[in-house]
Short mmCIF file of C-alpha atoms in Angstrom, two decimals:
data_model
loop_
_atom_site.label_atom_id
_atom_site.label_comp_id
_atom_site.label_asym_id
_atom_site.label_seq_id
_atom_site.Cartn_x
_atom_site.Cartn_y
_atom_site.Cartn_z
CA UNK A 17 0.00 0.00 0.00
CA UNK A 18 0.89 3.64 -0.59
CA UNK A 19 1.50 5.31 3.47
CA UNK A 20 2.38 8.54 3.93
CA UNK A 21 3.82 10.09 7.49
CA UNK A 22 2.86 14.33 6.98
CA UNK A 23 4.90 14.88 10.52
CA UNK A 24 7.81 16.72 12.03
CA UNK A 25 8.08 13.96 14.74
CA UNK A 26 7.80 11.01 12.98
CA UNK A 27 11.32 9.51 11.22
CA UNK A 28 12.21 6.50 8.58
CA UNK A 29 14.20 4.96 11.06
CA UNK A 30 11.73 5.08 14.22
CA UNK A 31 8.69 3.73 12.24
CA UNK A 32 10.40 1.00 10.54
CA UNK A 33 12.17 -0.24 14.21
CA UNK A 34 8.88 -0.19 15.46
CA UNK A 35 6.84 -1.73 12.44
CA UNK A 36 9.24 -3.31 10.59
CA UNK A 37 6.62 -4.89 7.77
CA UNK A 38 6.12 -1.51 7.13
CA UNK A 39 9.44 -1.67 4.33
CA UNK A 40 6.91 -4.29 2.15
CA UNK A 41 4.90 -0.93 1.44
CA UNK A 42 5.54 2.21 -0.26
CA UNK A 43 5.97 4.31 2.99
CA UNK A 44 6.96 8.30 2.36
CA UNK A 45 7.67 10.76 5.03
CA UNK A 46 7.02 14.47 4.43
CA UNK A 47 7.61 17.20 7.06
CA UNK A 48 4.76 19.62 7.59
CA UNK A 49 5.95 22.47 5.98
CA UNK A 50 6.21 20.66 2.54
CA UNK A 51 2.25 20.81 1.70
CA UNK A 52 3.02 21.45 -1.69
CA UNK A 53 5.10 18.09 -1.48
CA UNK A 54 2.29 16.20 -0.22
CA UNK A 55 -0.06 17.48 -2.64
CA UNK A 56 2.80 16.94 -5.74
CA UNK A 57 4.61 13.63 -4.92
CA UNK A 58 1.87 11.99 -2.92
CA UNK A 59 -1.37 11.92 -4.48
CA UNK A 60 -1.45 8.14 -4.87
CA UNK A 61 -1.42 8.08 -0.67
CA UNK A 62 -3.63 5.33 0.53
CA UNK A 63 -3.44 5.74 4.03
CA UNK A 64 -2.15 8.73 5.57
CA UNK A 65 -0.66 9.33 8.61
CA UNK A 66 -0.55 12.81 10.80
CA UNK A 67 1.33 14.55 12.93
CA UNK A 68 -1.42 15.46 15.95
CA UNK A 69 -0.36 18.95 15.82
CA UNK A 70 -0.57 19.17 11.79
CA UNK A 71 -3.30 20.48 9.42
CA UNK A 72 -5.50 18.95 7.00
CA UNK A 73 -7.40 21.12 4.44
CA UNK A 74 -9.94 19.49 1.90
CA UNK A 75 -7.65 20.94 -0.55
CA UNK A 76 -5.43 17.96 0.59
CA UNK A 77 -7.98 15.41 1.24
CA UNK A 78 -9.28 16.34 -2.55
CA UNK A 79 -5.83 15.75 -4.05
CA UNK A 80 -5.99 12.22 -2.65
CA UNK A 81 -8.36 10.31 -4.46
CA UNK A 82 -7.34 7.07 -3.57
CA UNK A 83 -7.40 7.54 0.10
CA UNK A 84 -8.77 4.91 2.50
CA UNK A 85 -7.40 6.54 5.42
CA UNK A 86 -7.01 9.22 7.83
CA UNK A 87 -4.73 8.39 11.24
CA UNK A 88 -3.48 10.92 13.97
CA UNK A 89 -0.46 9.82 15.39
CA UNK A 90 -1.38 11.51 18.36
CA UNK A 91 -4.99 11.70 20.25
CA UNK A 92 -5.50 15.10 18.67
CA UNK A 93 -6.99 15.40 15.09
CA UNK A 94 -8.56 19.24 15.26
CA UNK A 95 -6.37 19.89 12.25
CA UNK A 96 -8.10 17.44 9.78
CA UNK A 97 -11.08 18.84 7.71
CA UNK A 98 -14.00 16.30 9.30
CA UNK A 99 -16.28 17.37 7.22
CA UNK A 100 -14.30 16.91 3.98
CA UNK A 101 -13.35 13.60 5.23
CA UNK A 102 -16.80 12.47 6.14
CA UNK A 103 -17.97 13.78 2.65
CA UNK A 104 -15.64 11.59 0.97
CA UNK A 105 -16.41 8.35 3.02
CA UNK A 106 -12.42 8.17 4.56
CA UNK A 107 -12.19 6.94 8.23
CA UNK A 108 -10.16 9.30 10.28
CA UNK A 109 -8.89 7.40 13.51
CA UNK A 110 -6.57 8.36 16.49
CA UNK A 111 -4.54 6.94 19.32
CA UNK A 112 -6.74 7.31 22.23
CA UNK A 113 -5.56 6.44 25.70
CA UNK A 114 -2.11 6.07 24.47
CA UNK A 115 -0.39 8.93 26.37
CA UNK A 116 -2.78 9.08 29.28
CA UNK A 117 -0.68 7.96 32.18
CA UNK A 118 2.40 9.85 30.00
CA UNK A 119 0.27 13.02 30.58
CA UNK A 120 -0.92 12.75 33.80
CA UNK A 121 2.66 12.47 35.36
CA UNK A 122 3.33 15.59 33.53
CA UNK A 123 0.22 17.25 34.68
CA UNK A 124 1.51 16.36 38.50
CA UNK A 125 5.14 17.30 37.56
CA UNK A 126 3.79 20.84 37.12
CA UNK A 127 1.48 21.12 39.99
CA UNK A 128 4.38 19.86 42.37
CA UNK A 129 6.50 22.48 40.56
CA UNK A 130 4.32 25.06 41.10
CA UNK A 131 3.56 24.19 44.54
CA UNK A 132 7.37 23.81 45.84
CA UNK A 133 8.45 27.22 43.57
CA UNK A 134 11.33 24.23 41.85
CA UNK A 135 12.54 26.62 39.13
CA UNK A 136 13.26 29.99 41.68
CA UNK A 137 14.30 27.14 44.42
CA UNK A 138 17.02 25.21 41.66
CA UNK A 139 18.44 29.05 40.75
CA UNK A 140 18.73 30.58 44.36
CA UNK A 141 20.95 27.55 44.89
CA UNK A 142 22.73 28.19 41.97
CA UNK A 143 23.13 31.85 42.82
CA UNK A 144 24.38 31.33 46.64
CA UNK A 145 20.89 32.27 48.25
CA UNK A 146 19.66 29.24 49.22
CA UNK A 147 19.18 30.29 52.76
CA UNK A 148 17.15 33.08 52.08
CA UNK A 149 14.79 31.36 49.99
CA UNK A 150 14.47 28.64 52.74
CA UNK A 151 13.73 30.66 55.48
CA UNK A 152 11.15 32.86 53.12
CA UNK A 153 9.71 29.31 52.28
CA UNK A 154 9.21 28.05 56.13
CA UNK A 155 5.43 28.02 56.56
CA UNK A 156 4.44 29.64 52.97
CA UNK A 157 5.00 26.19 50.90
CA UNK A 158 1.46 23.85 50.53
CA UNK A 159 1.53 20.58 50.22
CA UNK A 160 -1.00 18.96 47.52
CA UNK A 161 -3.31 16.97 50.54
CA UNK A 162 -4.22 20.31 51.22
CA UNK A 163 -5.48 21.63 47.40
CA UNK A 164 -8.58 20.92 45.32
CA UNK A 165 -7.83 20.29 41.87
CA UNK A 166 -10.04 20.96 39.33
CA UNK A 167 -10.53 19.17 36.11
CA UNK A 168 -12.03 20.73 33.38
CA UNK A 169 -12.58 17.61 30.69
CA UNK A 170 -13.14 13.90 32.03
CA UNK A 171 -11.04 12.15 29.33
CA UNK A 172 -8.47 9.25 29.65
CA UNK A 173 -6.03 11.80 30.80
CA UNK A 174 -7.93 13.62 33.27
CA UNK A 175 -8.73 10.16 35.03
CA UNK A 176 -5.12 8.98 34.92
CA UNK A 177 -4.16 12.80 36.70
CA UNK A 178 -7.62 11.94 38.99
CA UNK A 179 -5.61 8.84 40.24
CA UNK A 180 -2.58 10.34 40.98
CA UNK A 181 -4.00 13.47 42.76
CA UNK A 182 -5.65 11.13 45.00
CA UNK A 183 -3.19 9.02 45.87
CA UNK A 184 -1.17 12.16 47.08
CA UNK A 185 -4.57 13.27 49.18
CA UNK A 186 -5.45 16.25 46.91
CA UNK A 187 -9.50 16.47 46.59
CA UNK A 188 -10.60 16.42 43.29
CA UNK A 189 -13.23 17.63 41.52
CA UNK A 190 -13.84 17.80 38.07
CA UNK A 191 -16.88 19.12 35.12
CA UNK A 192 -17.18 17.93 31.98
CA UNK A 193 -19.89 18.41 29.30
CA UNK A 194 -21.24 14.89 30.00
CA UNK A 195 -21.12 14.36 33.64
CA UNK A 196 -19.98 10.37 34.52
CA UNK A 197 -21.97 9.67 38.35
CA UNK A 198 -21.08 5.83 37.37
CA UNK A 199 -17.42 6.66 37.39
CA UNK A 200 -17.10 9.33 40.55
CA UNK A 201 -16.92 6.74 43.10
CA UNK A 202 -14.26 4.69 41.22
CA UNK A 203 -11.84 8.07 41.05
CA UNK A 204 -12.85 10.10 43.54
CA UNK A 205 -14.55 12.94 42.07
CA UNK A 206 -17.13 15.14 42.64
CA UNK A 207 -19.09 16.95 40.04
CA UNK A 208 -19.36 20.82 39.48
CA UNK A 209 -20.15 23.38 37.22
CA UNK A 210 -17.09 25.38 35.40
CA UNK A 211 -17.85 28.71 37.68
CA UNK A 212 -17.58 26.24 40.83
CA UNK A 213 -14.66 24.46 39.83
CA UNK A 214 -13.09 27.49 39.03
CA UNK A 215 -13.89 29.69 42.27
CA UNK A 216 -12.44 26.82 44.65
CA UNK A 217 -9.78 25.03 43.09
CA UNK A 218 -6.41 25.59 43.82
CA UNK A 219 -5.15 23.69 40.56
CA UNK A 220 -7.51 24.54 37.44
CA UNK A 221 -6.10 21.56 35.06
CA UNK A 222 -7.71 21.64 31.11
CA UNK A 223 -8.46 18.39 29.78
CA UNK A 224 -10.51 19.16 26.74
CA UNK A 225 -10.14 18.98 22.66
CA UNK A 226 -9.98 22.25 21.24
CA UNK A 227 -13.28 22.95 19.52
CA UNK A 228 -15.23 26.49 19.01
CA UNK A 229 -16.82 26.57 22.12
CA UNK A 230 -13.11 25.52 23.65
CA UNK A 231 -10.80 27.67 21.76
CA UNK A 232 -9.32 30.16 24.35
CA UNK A 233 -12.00 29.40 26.94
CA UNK A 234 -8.74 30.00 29.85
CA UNK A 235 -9.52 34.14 28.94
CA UNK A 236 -9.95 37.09 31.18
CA UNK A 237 -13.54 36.15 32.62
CA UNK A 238 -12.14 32.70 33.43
CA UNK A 239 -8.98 33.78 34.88
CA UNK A 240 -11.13 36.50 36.90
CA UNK A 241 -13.33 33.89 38.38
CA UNK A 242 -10.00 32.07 39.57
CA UNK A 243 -8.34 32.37 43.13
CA UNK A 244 -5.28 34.27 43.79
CA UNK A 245 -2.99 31.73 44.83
CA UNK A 246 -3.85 29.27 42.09
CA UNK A 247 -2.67 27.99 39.20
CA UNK A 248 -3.34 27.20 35.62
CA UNK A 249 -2.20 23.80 34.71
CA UNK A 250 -2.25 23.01 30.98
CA UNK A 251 -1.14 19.34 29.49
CA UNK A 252 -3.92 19.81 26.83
CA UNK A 253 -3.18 22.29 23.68
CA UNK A 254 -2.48 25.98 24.00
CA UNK A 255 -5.11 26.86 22.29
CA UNK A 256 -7.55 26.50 24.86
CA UNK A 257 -5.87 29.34 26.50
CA UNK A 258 -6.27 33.35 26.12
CA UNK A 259 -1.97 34.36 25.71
CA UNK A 260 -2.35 37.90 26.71
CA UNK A 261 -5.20 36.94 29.27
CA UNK A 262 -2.86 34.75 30.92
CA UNK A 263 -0.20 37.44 31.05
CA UNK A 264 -2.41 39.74 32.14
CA UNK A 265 -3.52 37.64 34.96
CA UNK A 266 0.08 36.72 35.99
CA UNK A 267 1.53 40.30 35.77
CA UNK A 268 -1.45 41.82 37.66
CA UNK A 269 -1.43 39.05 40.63
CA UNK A 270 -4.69 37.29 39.18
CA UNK A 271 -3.73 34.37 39.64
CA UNK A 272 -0.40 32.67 41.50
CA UNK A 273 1.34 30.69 38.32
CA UNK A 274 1.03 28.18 35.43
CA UNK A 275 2.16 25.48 34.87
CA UNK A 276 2.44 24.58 30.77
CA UNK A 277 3.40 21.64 28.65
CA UNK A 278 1.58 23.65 25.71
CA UNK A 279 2.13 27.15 24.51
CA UNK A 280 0.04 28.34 20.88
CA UNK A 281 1.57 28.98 18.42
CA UNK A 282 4.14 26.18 17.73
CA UNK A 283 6.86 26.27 17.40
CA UNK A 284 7.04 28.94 20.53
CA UNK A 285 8.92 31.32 19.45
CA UNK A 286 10.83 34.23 22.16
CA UNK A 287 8.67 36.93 21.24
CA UNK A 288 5.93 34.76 22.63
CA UNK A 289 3.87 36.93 24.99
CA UNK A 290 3.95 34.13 27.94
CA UNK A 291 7.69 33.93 27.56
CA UNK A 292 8.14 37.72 28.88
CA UNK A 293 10.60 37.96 31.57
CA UNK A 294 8.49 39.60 34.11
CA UNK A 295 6.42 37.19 34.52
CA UNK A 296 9.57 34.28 34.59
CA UNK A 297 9.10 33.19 37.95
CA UNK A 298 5.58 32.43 37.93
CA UNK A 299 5.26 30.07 34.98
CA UNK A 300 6.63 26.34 34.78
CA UNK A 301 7.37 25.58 31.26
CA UNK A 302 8.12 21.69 29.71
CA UNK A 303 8.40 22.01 25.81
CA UNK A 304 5.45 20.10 24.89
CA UNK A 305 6.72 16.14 25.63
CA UNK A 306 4.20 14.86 28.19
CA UNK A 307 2.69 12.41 25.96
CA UNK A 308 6.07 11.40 23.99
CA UNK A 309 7.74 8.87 26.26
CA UNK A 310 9.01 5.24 24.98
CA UNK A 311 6.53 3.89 26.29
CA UNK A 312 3.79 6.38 24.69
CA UNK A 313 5.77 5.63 21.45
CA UNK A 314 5.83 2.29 21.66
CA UNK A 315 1.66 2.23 22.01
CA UNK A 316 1.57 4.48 19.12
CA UNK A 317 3.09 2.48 16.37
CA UNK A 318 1.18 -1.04 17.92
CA UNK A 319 -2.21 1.26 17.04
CA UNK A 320 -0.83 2.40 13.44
CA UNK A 321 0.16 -1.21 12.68
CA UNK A 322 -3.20 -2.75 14.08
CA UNK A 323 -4.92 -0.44 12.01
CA UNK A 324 -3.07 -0.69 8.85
CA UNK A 325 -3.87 -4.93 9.04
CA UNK A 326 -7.40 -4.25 10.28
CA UNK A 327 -7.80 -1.51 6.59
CA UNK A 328 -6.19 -4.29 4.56
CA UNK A 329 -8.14 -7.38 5.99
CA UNK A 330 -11.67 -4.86 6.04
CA UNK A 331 -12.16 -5.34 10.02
CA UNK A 332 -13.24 -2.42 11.48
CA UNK A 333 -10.83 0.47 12.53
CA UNK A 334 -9.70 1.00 16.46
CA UNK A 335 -10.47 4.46 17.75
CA UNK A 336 -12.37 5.95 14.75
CA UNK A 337 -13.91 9.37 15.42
CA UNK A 338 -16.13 9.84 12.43
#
């Protein structure tokens, strides 16, 4: 079969250690920023493959005509035209659940950052004042058993995060478009509106797809309804969140800190509003690889290749969302 990989992550070498029957097929990669190429050198693509973070315009999709399928590598797939796809009959599928527990340690990483102050506490050492920082920590520093953490989105990852919150005493509370009473015993949680969550939690995490009713929701009316000495935690996509709201509620004491895996645009470049220097010491910052462990990886290219055999031997497709 014709397979194309449109991804910046994605290399010839990983995906044929991984899925090594993969070299009996005519497999392509093509980096993101070579549309044209796509369009051009890969019009006879069968199944195509997409970076989570990449778009796909019906102007692609069109250009494809022999197209059977559509596959995020990630769990995201806001970039592919749905409708175009649905239109033309083409499955679009993801990895769902693949990253969860991947996530969810990184969603914790930043909440334990936040709370302990690790980047200002790592520099102060660094910079010979790590007395004064510990005797302006002694009584100021929480621990998590005494925060609410609110999740907005009940996904895979906002369970795994549920389970790890809990297990480190934090109450947890969560809302969700679709509220799950089956499922609040078994993590934990307790059910709220958004303005609830948001005027009691210490940790506001986002656990949602980025849709139009989701795009930049994290703006200055959410941010107002916040407490002071929270924090924003966001594992999710930066597109959920306002840039210059966030700044604004940083520089102006709105809010205590963030904590981000995601920053929109990407790349992040310097000029980035949320990378301004007076507001350095309230943000904690990992450069968008929560979900990309081994193990993640490994998941990822056992759901491409189950797919791929399931397309060719017409069993239905795991994790379709159309």
């Amino acid at each position: 079969m014709n397979i194309t990989f449109y991804s910046n992550v994605t290399t010839k070498e990983e995906v044929f250690k991984y899925i090594p029957k993969l070299k009996e097929h005519n497999v392509r990669f093509i980096r993101l920023a070579d549309r044209d190429a796509l369009i051009n050198t890969a019009c006879d693509t069968e199944i195509l493959f997409i970076d989570a973070m990449g778009r796909l315009d019906a102007e692609i999709i069109t250009a494809m005509p022999k197209l059977k399928l559509i596959h995020s590598e990630g769990v995201g797939y806001q970039g592919v035209d749905m409708e175009c796809a649905q239109k033309k009959g083409i499955p679009v599928c993801n990895n769902k659940g693949v990253n969860d527990t991947a996530v969810a340690e990184d969603a914790l990483l930043l909440m334990l950052s936040c709370l302990k102050q690790i980047i200002t506490g790592h520099q102060s050492v660094y910079d010979g004042r790590q007395i004064e920082v510990k005797k302006a920590s002694f009584g100021v520093i929480r621990e998590l058993s005494q925060c609410t953490v609110g999740l907005i989105g009940f996904g895979d990852i906002a369970k795994a995060t549920a389970k790890f919150c809990n297990a480190l005493g934090a109450e947890v509370i969560y809302t969700n478009r679709t509220r799950y009473e089956e499922l609040e015993d078994e993590y934990n949680v307790s059910y709220c509106t958004l303005d609830e969550l948001l005027s009691v939690s210490d940790f506001v995490s986002l656990h949602v797809a980025v849709t139009d009713e989701t795009k930049e929701m994290a703006d200055d009316a959410f941010f107002s309804k916040m407490k002071k000495d929270a924090f924003l935690i966001n594992t999710s996509r930066g597109d959920l969140v306002n840039n210059k709201a966030l700044f604004n509620a940083l520089i102006n004491n709105k809010i205590a800190g963030a904590g981000l895996d995601v920053i929109s645009p990407e790349p992040v470049e310097k000029e980035n509003i949320l990378l301004d220097e007076r507001i350095r010491d309230k943000m904690i910052l990992t450069p968008h690889i929560a979900g990309i462990t081994n193990l993640t990886v490994k998941k990822i290219y056992q759901n491409i290749w189950e797919n791929i055999t399931r397309l060719i031997d017409g069993k239905p497709l795991k994790n379709r969302v159309n």
